[in-house]
Tab-separated table of C-alpha atoms in Angstrom:
chain	number	residue	atom	x	y	z
A	13	UNK	CA	90.364	50.682	152.045
A	14	UNK	CA	89.306	47.287	150.734
A	15	UNK	CA	85.870	48.587	149.764
A	16	UNK	CA	87.419	51.462	147.812
A	17	UNK	CA	89.700	49.009	146.045
A	18	UNK	CA	86.735	46.761	145.226
A	19	UNK	CA	84.874	49.753	143.772
A	20	UNK	CA	87.853	50.636	141.582
A	21	UNK	CA	88.202	47.034	140.387
A	22	UNK	CA	84.459	46.842	139.682
A	23	UNK	CA	84.623	50.099	137.739
A	24	UNK	CA	87.544	48.751	135.710
A	25	UNK	CA	85.647	45.546	134.939
A	26	UNK	CA	82.533	47.431	133.850
A	27	UNK	CA	84.603	49.802	131.732
A	28	UNK	CA	86.462	46.919	130.100
A	29	UNK	CA	83.224	45.063	129.410
A	30	UNK	CA	81.564	48.112	127.864
A	31	UNK	CA	84.618	48.804	125.698
A	32	UNK	CA	84.615	45.221	124.429
A	33	UNK	CA	80.869	45.088	123.805
A	34	UNK	CA	80.326	48.612	122.460
A	35	UNK	CA	83.726	49.182	120.835
A	36	UNK	CA	82.881	47.614	117.464
A	37	UNK	CA	79.601	49.559	117.272
A	38	UNK	CA	81.355	52.854	118.044
A	39	UNK	CA	84.079	52.081	115.497
A	40	UNK	CA	81.461	51.220	112.867
A	41	UNK	CA	79.583	54.430	113.575
A	42	UNK	CA	82.816	56.410	113.288
A	43	UNK	CA	83.603	54.823	109.926
A	44	UNK	CA	80.054	55.454	108.713
A	45	UNK	CA	80.283	59.100	109.833
A	46	UNK	CA	83.688	59.768	108.248
A	47	UNK	CA	83.201	57.961	104.923
A	48	UNK	CA	81.088	60.652	103.140
A	49	UNK	CA	83.189	63.458	104.589
A	50	UNK	CA	86.438	61.852	103.466
A	51	UNK	CA	85.098	61.212	99.978
A	52	UNK	CA	84.115	64.881	99.698
A	53	UNK	CA	87.540	65.938	101.020
A	54	UNK	CA	89.402	63.729	98.527
A	55	UNK	CA	87.265	65.058	95.664
A	56	UNK	CA	88.199	68.648	96.464
A	57	UNK	CA	91.799	67.718	97.262
A	58	UNK	CA	92.223	66.174	93.790
A	59	UNK	CA	90.720	69.247	92.142
A	60	UNK	CA	92.216	72.072	94.217
A	61	UNK	CA	95.621	70.783	95.288
A	62	UNK	CA	97.015	69.716	91.923
A	63	UNK	CA	99.790	71.753	90.321
A	64	UNK	CA	98.729	74.000	87.444
A	65	UNK	CA	98.698	72.545	83.950
A	66	UNK	CA	100.953	74.198	81.354
A	67	UNK	CA	97.836	75.505	79.599
A	68	UNK	CA	96.818	77.378	82.787
A	69	UNK	CA	100.064	79.347	83.145
A	70	UNK	CA	98.972	82.275	80.890
A	71	UNK	CA	95.827	82.713	83.001
A	72	UNK	CA	97.985	82.786	86.142
A	73	UNK	CA	100.246	85.434	84.625
A	74	UNK	CA	97.193	87.480	83.647
A	75	UNK	CA	95.863	87.229	87.204
A	76	UNK	CA	99.155	88.442	88.671
A	77	UNK	CA	99.273	91.356	86.247
A	78	UNK	CA	95.697	92.286	87.244
A	79	UNK	CA	96.699	92.265	90.916
A	80	UNK	CA	99.663	94.548	90.189
A	81	UNK	CA	97.467	96.882	88.118
A	82	UNK	CA	94.885	96.960	90.926
A	83	UNK	CA	97.594	97.880	93.436
A	84	UNK	CA	98.927	100.671	91.227
A	85	UNK	CA	95.548	102.189	90.403
A	86	UNK	CA	94.021	101.851	93.887
A	87	UNK	CA	91.187	99.690	92.546
A	88	UNK	CA	91.566	97.368	95.547
A	89	UNK	CA	90.116	100.112	97.749
A	90	UNK	CA	86.717	99.595	96.094
A	91	UNK	CA	86.381	95.999	97.285
A	92	UNK	CA	83.470	94.968	99.440
A	93	UNK	CA	84.185	93.784	102.949
A	94	UNK	CA	83.439	90.208	101.938
A	95	UNK	CA	85.854	90.329	98.982
A	96	UNK	CA	88.568	91.906	101.138
A	97	UNK	CA	88.035	89.241	103.800
A	98	UNK	CA	88.282	86.463	101.211
A	99	UNK	CA	91.478	87.949	99.794
A	100	UNK	CA	92.900	88.151	103.306
A	101	UNK	CA	92.029	84.503	103.919
A	102	UNK	CA	93.795	83.515	100.701
A	103	UNK	CA	96.915	85.405	101.810
A	104	UNK	CA	96.792	83.741	105.225
A	105	UNK	CA	96.434	80.333	103.575
A	106	UNK	CA	99.443	80.965	101.332
A	107	UNK	CA	101.484	82.036	104.367
A	108	UNK	CA	100.322	78.963	106.276
A	109	UNK	CA	101.420	76.597	103.491
A	110	UNK	CA	104.736	78.453	103.266
A	111	UNK	CA	105.388	77.834	106.965
A	112	UNK	CA	104.320	74.193	106.652
A	113	UNK	CA	106.740	73.789	103.749
A	114	UNK	CA	109.508	75.340	105.818
A	115	UNK	CA	108.848	72.876	108.630
A	116	UNK	CA	108.845	69.973	106.192
A	117	UNK	CA	112.125	71.190	104.732
A	118	UNK	CA	113.729	71.531	108.170
A	119	UNK	CA	112.144	68.263	109.330
A	120	UNK	CA	111.362	70.015	112.588
A	121	UNK	CA	108.761	72.362	114.012
A	122	UNK	CA	111.457	74.191	115.941
A	123	UNK	CA	113.456	76.790	114.017
A	124	UNK	CA	117.039	76.558	112.898
A	125	UNK	CA	119.761	76.170	115.519
A	126	UNK	CA	121.796	79.331	114.987
A	127	UNK	CA	125.213	79.399	116.633
A	128	UNK	CA	126.200	82.730	118.159
A	129	UNK	CA	129.656	84.170	118.713
A	130	UNK	CA	128.418	86.004	121.801
A	131	UNK	CA	128.476	84.273	125.198
A	132	UNK	CA	125.144	83.589	126.837
A	133	UNK	CA	124.154	85.951	129.652
A	134	UNK	CA	124.777	84.513	133.107
A	135	UNK	CA	121.321	85.367	134.425
A	136	UNK	CA	119.516	82.965	132.076
């Protein structure tokens, strides 16, 4: 029992020593690895996630009218698989951000607490 305890203590000491000696190097490597990726992310976030400018609103309206015209004429059926997949991904992204906005508005991941007039079943 004492030998097992000594092994555990020795393992803890070695682990603590390696964390103290190698921790700053690992943290520096992590910062060096994330810095270019974060700068690229912030570049695209500033470009893509800004609200539309007032001058861009007519182009948005034109795009919506083209989508409606495509739906009415059946033009969307002539899309390539890649274009259809991209359009599907855009729709999924819009739905995702809608659900995230709902969770932010509720301040909870769990849905609304709806009160019912019906009694709960006894078997639950």
